[in-house]
Coordinates of C-alpha atoms in Angstrom, one line a residue:
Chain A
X222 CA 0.0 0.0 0.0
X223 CA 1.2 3.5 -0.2
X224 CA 3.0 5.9 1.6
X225 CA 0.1 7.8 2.8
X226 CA -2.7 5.4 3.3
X227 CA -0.6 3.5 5.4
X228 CA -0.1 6.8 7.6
X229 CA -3.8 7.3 7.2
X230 CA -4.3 3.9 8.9
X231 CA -1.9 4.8 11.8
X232 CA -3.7 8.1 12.4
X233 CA -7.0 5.7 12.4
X234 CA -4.8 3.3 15.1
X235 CA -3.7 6.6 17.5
X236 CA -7.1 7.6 17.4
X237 CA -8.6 4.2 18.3
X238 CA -5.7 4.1 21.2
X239 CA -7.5 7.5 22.9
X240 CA -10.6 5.9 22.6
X241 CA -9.7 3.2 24.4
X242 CA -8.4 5.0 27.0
X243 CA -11.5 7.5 27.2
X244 CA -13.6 4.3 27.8
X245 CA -11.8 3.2 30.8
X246 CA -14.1 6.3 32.5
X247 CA -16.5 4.0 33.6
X248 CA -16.6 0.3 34.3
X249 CA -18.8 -0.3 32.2
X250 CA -17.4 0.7 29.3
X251 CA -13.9 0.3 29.6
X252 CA -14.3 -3.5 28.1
X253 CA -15.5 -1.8 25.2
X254 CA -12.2 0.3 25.3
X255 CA -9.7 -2.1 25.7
X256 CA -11.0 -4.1 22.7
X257 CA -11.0 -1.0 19.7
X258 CA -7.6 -0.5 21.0
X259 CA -6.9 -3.8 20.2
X260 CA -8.1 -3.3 17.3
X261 CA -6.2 0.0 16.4
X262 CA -3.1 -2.8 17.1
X263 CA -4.3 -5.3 14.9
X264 CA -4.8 -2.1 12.0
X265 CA -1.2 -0.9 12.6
X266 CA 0.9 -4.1 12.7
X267 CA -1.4 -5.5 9.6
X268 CA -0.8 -2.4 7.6
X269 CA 3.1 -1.9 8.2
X270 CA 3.1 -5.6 6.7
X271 CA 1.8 -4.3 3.6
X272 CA 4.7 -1.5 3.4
X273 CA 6.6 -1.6 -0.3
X274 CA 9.5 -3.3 -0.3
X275 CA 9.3 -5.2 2.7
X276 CA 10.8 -8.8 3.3
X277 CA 11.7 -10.9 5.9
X278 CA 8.2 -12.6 6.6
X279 CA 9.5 -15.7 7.9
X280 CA 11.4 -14.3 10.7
X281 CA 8.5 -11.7 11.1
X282 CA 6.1 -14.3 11.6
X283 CA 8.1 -16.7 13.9
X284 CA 8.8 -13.4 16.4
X285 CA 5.4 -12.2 16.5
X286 CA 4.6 -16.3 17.4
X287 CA 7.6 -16.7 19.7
X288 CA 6.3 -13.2 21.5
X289 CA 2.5 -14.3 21.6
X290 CA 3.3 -18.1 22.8
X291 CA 5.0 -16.3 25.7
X292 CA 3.2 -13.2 26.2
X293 CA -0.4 -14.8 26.2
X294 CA 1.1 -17.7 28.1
X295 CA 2.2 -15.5 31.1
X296 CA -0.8 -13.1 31.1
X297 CA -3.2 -16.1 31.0
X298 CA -1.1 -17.7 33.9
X299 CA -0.3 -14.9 36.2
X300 CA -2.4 -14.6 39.6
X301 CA -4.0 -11.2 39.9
X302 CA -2.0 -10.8 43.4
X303 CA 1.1 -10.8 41.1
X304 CA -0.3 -8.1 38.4
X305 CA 2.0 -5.2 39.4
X306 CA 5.2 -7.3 39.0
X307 CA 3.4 -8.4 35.5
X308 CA 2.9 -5.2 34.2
X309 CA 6.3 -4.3 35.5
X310 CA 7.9 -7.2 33.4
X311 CA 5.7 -6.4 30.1
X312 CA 6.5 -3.0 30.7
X313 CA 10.4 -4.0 30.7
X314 CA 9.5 -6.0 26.8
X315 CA 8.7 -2.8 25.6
X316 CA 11.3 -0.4 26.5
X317 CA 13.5 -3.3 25.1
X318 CA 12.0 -3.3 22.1
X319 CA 12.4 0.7 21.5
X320 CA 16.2 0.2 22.4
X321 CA 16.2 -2.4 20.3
X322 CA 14.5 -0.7 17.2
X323 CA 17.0 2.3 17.7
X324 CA 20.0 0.1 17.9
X325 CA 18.4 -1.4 14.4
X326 CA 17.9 2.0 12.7
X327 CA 21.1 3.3 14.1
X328 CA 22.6 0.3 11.9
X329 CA 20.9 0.9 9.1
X330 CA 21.3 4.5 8.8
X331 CA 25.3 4.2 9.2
X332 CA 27.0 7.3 9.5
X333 CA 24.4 9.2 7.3
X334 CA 22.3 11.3 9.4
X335 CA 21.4 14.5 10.8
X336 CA 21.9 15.1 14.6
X337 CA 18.1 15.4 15.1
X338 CA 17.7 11.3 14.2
X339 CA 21.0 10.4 16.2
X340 CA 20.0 12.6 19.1
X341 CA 16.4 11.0 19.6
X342 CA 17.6 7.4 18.5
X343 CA 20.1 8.1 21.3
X344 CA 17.6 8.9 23.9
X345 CA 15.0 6.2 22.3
X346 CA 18.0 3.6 23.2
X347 CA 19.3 5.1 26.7
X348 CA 15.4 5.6 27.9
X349 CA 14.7 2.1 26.6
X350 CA 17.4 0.4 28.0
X351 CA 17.0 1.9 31.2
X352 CA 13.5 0.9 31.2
X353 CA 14.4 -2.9 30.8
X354 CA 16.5 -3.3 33.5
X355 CA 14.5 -0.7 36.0
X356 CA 11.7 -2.9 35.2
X357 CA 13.4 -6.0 35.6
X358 CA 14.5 -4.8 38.7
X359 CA 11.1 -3.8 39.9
X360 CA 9.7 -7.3 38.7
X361 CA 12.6 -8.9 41.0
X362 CA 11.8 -6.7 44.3
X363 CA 8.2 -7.1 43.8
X364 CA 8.9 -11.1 44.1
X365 CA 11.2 -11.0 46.2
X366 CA 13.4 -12.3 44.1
X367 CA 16.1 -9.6 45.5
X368 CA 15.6 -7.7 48.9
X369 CA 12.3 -5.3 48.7
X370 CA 14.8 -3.2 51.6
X371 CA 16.5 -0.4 49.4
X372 CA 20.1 -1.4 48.5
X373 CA 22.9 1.3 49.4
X374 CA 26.4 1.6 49.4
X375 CA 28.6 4.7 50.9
X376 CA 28.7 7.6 47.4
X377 CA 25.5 5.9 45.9
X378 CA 23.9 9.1 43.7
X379 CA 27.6 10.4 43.1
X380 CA 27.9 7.2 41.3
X381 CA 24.9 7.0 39.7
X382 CA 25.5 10.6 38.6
X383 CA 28.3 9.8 37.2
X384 CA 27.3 7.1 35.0
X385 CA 24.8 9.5 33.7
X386 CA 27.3 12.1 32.7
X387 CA 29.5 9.1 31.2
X388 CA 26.5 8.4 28.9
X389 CA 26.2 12.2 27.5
X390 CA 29.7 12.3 27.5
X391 CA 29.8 9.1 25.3
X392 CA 26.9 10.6 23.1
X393 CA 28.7 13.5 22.3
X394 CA 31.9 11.7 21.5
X395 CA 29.5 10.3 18.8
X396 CA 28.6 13.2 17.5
X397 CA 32.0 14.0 15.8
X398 CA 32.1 10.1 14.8
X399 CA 28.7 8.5 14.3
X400 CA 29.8 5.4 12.9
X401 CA 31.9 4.3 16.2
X402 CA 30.2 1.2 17.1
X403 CA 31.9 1.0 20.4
X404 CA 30.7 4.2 21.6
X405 CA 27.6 3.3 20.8
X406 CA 27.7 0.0 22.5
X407 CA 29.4 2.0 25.6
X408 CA 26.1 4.0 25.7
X409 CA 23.8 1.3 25.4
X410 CA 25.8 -0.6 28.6
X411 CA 25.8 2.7 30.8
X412 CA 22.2 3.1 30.0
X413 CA 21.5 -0.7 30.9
X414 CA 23.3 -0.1 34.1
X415 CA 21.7 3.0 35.0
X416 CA 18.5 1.5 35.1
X417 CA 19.4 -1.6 37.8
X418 CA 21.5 1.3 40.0
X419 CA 18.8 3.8 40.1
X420 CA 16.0 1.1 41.1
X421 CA 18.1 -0.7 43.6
X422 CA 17.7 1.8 46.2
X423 CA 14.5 2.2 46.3
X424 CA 12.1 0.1 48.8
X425 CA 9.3 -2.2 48.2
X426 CA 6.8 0.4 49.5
X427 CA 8.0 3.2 46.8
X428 CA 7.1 0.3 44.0
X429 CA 4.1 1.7 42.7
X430 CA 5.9 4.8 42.1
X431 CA 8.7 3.2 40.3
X432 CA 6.3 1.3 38.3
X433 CA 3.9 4.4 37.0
X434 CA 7.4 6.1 36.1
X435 CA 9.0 3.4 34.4
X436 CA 5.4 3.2 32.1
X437 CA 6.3 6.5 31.5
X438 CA 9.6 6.5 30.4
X439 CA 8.5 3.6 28.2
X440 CA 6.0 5.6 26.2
X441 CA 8.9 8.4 25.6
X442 CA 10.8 5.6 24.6
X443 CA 8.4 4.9 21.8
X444 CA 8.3 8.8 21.0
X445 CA 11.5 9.0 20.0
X446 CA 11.4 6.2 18.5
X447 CA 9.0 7.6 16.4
X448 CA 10.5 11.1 15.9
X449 CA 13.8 9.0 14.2
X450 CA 11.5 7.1 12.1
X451 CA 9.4 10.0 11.4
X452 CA 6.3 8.1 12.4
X453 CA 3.3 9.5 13.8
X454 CA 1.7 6.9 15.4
X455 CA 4.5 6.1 17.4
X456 CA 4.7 10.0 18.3
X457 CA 1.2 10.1 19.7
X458 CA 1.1 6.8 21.4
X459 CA 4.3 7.1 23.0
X460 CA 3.1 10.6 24.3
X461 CA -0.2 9.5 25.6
X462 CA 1.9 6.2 27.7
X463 CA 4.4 9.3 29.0
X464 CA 1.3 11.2 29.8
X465 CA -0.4 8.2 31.6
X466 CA 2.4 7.2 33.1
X467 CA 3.3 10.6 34.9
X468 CA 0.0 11.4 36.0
X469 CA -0.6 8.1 38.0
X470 CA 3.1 8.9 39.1
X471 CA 1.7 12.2 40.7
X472 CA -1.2 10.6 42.3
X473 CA 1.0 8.2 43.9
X474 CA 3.3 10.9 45.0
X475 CA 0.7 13.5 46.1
X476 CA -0.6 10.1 48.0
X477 CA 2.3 9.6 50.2
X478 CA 2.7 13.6 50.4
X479 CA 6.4 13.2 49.0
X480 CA 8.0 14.3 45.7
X481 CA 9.4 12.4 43.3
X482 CA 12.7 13.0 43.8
X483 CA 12.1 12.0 47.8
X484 CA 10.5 8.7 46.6
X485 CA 13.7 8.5 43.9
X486 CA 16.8 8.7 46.1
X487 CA 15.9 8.8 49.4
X488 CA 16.0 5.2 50.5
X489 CA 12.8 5.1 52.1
X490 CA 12.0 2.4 54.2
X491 CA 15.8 1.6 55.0
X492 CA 16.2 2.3 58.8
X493 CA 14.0 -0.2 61.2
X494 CA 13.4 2.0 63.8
X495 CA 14.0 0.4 66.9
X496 CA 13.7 -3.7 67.4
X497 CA 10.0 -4.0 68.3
X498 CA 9.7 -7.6 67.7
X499 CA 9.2 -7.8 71.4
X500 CA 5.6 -6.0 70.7
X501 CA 6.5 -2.8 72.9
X502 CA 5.8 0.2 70.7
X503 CA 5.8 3.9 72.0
X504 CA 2.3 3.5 74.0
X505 CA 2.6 0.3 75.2
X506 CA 2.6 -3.0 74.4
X507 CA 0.7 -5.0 71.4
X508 CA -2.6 -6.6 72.6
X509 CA -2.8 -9.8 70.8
X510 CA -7.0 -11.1 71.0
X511 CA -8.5 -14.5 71.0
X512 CA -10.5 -15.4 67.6
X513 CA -13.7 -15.9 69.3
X514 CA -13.4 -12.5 70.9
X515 CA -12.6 -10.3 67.6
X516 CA -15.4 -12.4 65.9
X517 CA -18.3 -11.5 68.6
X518 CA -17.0 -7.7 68.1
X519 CA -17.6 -8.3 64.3
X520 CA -21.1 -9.9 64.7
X521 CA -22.7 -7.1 66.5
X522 CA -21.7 -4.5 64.7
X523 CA -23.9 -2.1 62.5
X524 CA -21.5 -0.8 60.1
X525 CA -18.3 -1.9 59.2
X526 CA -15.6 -0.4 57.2
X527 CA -12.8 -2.6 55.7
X528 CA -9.1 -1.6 55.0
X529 CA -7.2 -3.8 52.4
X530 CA -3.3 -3.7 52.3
X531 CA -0.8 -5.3 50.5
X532 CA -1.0 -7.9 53.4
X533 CA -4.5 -9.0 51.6
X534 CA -2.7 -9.7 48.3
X535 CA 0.4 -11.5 50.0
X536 CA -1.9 -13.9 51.9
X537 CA -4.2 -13.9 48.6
X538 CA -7.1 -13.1 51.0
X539 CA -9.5 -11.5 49.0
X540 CA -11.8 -14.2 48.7
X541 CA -11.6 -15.0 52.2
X542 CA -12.1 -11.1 52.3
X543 CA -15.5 -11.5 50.4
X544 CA -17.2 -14.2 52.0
X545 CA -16.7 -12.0 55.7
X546 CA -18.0 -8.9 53.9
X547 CA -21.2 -10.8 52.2
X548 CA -21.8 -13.0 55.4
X549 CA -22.1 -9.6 57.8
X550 CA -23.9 -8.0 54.8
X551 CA -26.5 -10.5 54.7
X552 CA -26.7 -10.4 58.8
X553 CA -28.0 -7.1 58.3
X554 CA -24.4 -5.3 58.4
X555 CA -23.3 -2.1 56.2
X556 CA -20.1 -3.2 54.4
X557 CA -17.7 -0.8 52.9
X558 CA -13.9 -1.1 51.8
X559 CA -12.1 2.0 51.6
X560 CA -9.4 2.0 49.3
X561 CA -6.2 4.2 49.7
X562 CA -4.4 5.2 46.9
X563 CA -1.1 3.3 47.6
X564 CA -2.5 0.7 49.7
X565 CA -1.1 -2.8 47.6
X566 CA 2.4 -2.6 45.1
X567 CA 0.2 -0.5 41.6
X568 CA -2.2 1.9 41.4
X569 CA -5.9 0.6 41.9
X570 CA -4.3 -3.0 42.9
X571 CA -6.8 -3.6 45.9
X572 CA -9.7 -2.7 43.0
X573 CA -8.6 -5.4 41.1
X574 CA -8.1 -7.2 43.6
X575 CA -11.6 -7.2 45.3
X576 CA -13.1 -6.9 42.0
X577 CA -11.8 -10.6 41.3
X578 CA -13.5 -12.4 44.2
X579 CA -16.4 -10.1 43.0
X580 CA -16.7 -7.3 45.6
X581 CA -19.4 -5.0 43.6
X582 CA -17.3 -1.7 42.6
X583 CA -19.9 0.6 44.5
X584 CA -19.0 -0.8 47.3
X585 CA -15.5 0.3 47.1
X586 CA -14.7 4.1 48.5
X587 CA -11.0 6.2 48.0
X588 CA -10.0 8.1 50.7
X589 CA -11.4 11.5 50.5
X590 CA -15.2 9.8 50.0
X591 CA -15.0 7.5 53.0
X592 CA -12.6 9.4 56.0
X593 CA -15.1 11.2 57.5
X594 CA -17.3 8.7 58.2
X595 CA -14.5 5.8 60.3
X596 CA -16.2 8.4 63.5
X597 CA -19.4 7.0 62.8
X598 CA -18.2 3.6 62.2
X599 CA -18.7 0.8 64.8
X600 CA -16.0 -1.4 63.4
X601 CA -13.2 -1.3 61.2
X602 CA -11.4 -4.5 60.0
X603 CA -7.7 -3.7 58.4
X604 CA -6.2 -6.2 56.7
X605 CA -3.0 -6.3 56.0
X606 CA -2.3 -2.5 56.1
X607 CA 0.2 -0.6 57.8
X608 CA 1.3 2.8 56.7
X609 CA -2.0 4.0 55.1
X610 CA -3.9 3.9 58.3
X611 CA -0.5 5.0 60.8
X612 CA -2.0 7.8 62.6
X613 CA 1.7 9.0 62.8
X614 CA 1.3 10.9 59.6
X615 CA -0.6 13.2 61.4
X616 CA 0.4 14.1 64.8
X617 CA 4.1 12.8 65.0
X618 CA 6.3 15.6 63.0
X619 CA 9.5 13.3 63.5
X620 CA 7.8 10.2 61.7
X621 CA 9.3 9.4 58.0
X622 CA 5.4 9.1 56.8
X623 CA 4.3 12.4 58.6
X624 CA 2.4 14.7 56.6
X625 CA 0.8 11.4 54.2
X626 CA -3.0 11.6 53.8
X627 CA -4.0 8.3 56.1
X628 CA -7.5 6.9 56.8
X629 CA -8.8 7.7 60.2
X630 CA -9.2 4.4 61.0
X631 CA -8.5 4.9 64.8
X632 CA -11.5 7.1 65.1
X633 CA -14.3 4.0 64.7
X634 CA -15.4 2.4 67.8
X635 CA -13.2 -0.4 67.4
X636 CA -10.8 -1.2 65.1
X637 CA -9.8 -5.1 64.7
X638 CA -6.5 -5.2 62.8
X639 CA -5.3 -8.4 60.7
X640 CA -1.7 -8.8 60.8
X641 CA 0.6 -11.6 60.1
X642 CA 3.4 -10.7 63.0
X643 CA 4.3 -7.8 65.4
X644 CA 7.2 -6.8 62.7
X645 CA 7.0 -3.7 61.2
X646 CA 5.2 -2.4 57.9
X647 CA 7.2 -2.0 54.2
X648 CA 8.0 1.4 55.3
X649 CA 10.0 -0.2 58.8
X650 CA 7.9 2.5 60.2
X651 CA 6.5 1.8 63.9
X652 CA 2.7 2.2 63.9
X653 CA 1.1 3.4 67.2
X654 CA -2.3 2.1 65.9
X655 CA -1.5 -1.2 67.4
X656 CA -1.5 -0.3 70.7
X657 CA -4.1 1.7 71.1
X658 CA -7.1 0.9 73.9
X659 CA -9.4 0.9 71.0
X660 CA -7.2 -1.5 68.9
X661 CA -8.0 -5.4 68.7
X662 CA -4.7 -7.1 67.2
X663 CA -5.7 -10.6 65.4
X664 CA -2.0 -12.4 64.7
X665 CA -1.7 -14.4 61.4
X666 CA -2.3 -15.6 58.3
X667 CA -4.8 -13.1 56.6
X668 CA -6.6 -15.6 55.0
X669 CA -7.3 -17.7 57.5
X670 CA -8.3 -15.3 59.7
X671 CA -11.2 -14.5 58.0
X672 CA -12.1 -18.0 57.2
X673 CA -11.8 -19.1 61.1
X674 CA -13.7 -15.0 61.8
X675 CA -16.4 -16.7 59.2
X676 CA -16.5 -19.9 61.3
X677 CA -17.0 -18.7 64.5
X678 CA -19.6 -16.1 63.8
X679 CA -21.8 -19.0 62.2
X680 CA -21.6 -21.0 64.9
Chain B
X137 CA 15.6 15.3 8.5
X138 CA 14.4 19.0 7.4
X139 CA 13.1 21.3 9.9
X140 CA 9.5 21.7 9.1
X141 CA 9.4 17.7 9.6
X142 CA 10.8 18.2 13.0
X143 CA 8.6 21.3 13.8
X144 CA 5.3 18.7 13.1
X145 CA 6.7 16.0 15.2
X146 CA 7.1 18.4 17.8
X147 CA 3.0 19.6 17.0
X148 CA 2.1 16.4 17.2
X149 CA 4.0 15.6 20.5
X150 CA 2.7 18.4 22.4
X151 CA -0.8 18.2 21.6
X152 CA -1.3 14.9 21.8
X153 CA 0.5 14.7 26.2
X154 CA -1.7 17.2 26.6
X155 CA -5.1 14.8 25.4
X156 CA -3.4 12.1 26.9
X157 CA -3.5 14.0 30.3
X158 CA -7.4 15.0 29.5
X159 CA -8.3 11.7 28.7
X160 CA -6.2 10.1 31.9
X161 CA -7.7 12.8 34.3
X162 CA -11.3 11.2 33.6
X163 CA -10.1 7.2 34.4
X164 CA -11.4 6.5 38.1
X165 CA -8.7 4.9 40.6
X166 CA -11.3 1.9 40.7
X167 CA -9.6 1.1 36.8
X168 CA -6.1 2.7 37.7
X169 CA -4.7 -0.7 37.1
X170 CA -6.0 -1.7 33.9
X171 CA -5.5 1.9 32.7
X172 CA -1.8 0.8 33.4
X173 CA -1.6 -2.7 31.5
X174 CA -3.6 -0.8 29.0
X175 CA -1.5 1.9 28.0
X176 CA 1.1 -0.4 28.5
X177 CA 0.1 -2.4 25.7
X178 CA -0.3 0.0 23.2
X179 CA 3.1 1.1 23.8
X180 CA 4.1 -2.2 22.5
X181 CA 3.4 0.1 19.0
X182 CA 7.1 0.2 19.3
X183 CA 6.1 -2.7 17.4
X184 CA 5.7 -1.0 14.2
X185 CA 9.5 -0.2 14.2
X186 CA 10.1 -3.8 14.6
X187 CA 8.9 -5.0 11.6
X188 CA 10.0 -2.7 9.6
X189 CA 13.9 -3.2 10.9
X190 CA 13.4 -7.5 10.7
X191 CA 11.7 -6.9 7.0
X192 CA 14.4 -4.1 6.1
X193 CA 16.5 -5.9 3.3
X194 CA 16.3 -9.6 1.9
X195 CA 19.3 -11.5 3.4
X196 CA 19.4 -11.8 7.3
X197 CA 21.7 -9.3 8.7
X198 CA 22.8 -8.0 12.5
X199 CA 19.5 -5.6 11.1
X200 CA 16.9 -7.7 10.5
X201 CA 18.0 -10.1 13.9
X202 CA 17.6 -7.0 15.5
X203 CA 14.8 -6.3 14.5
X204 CA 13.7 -9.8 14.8
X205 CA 14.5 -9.4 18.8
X206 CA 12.7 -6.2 18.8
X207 CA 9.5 -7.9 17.4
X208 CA 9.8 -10.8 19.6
X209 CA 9.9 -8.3 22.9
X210 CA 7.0 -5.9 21.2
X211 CA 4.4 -8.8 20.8
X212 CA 5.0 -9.8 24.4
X213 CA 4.1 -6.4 25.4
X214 CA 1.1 -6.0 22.9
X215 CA -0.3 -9.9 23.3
X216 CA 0.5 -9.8 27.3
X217 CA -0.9 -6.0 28.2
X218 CA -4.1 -6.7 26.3
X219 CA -4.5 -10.0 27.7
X220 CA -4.1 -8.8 31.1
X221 CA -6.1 -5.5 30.5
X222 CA -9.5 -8.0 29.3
X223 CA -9.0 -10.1 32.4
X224 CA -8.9 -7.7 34.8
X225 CA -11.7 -5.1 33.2
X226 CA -14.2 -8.7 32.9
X227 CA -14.2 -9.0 36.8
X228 CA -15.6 -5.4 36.9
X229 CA -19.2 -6.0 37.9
X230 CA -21.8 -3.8 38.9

């Protein structure tokens, strides 16, 4: 096909990828969404077949099978408790592929090109590359593959500061001498590098932010990808990904009242403050409670508000979570889940969560909709959160969390808290919630909590 | 490259962050995930690139394998952020 009807399809594409993304305003709709976006895929790899003078259909076809064996295989497979790490690791596939596609171009176009083309190739490569490893990196922490504890060493940003000047000073050098395949390969090392050293220190908490940025920096991989081939599609696209991926970034960071550059290099969740293993905390001591005891609190109350964490998706409790919920709900109860923003390892993770063991959406509340009404509340079940609902963050200035929009869980009647030891939270932040008079502590495994909570308040 | 190419890619760059961030404003935090995976797999369009480097000459050079690599890493993204996406947005029940 020509030149410009094959453009015309990729304007068609772009404009199916915005759709999708304007259906995802509702539930309801946002199936609808995801599948013209598909489609606008379909349109765009389909057409870019058809391009004049175009070979190589053999190896064409075995990637795109080789990448859809493995790509449907793991998105099939993967447990929705595991999606961040997921969309961390496809994530990492495609700011390989833009480094990739650079380093291709960058072949092709030898030493015969203006410094606009080597300058975005350049950052194409260096953003993508550093997008692979960071989200390998992420995918790692988030399994625990490597230590979710940031990971420092004496001269840290100094070092990663300097590997970032290394790289422009490489890029320049090939400037005067485009053709110098070892520069280039130098560049495309330091930029692999950078993106393991500059995820490394930060802690499992911070995850969510790492993980909306890296999205980012993968879409404005793809845009300068697209500026060197001179390709729309991949202009707009990439744009809308960086666009996406920032402005989750900010809600995440607004969330936890910290900038980015905080959340970036300031090791957060390094220092355990003080061994508290023992259960003594700054107002006392930990009040572990009998099962039978939290689960007669539970069955006489009127209204109940329950706080997921990521404590819910480790123990894979949601289910468990449900069947409490619908059991007090059809006793008469008024269930509600309030949702923080960072509560779980992605944005919306305790959404998707709950809406997998079928917890109706409406019955899910953000912060600002459900805080004031925890005063009114006779009970409040947490599970498996920690920082979100520290009432530190308000009235303790010297607490690394202070100033971090919280749920005021402590001001229900009682609040019964689900936690699987007296160890601290991600953050190794001490949270005064469990010893307070007010404060039931239930020790264990999430998930069988609730089922034994569930069992005892049939009998 | 001439300049009045660049100066459209530039158009085109600007205008379309700032309808990505009017679109992205409107997605509730309930879908905040799949909004994610989502644009995550359409930013697999890298894709498009991809073929173009495996199918660039007829012989197999460090080019097309390349390129071959690229398309291999691309259709993981596209196949497994889709996939993902539908998953997730079919438990979404009123």
């Amino acid at each position: 096909m020509s030149i410009n009807s094959i453009n015309l399809i990729y304007l068609a594409s772009a404009t199916l990828f915005m759709l999708g993304i304007k259906y995802l305003s509702s539930p309801s709709t946002a199936k609808r969404g995801n599948f013209l976006s598909m489609i606008g895929m379909g349109a765009a790899i389909g057409i870019t077949l058809t391009t004049p003078g175009l070979h190589g259909f053999t190896l064409i076809t075995i990637g795109i099978i080789i990448g859809t064996v493995i790509g449907g295989y793991a998105a099939i497979k993967v447990k929705m408790t595991s999606m961040p790490e997921m969309v961390a690791l496809f994530n990492g596939c495609g700011g390989a592929a833009s480094a990739l596609v650079a380093m291709a171009e960058f072949r092709v176009l030898g030493t015969e090109f203006d410094s606009f083309t080597l300058i975005t190739l350049l950052l194409s490569m260096i953003i993508g590359g550093l997008t692979f490893t960071g989200s390998l990196m992420a995918y790692a922490k988030l399994q625990g593959l490597i230590s979710t504890r940031p990971i420092t060493y004496p001269g840290q940003q100094l070092i990663n500061g300097a590997i970032l000047l290394a790289t422009l000073a490489l890029a320049v050098l090939l400037f005067q001498d485009p053709g110098n395949m070892l520069v280039f390969s130098g560049i495309l090392i330091l930029s692999l590098l950078l993106g393991v050293l500059a995820v490394i220190p930060i802690g499992g908490a911070d995850m969510p932010v790492i993980i909306c940025l890296l999205n980012s920096y993968s879409g404005l991989a793809v845009s300068m990808t697209g500026f060197a081939l001179n390709n729309n599609a991949l202009i707009i696209t990439g744009s809308l990904v960086g666009a996406s991926g920032i402005f989750l970034t900010k809600i995440m960071c607004d969330a936890m009242n910290r900038s980015l550059a905080n959340v970036l290099f300031s090791a957060f969740g390094q220092v355990v403050e003080s061994a508290d293993d023992t259960g003594e905390g700054p107002a006392g001591t930990m009040k572990g409670f009998e099962l039978e005891d939290v689960a007669t609190i539970l069955a006489n109350a009127g209204t109940l508000i329950i706080v997921p964490g990521y404590g819910m998706a480790a123990a894979q409790a949601q289910h468990a979570t449900r069947d409490l919920g619908d059991y007090l709900g059809e006793q008469g109860v008024e269930v509600r889940y309030a949702i923080h923003p960072v509560a779980g390892r992605m944005p919306g993770h305790m959404n998707v969560l709950l809406a997998e063991a079928d917890v109706p959406y409406d019955q899910l509340f953000a912060l600002e909709d459900i805080n004031d009404d925890f005063a009114s509340t006779d009970v409040v079940l947490v599970i498996g959160a920690n920082d979100v609902v520290n009432p530190a963050a308000k009235d303790n200035p010297s607490s690394p969390i202070y100033g971090m929009p919280v749920l005021d869980v402590e001001k229900a009647t009682t609040v019964i808290v689900l936690k699987r030891s007296m160890s601290v939270g991600f953050a190794g932040i001490d949270n005064e919630l469990f010893y307070k008079d007010n404060t039931m502590m239930l020790f264990g495994d999430a998930k069988s909590s609730l089922q034994k909570l569930v069992a005892a308040m049939k009998q | 490259m001439d300049t009045g190419t660049i100066i459209i890619g530039l158009t085109i760059f600007v205008l379309a962050c700032f309808a990505g961030a009017e679109l992205i404003a409107k997605v509730p935090p309930t879908l905040h995930t799949p909004l994610m995976s989502g644009s995550n797999a359409i930013s697999g369009i890298a894709i498009v690139g991809a073929l173009l480097a495996t199918g660039h000459s007829e012989s197999i050079n460090s080019v097309s394998l390349i390129g071959f690599l690229a398309v291999i890493f691309a259709t993981i993204n596209v196949v497994g952020g889709y996939t993902v996406t539908r998953r997730m947005l079919q438990m979404f029940k009123k």
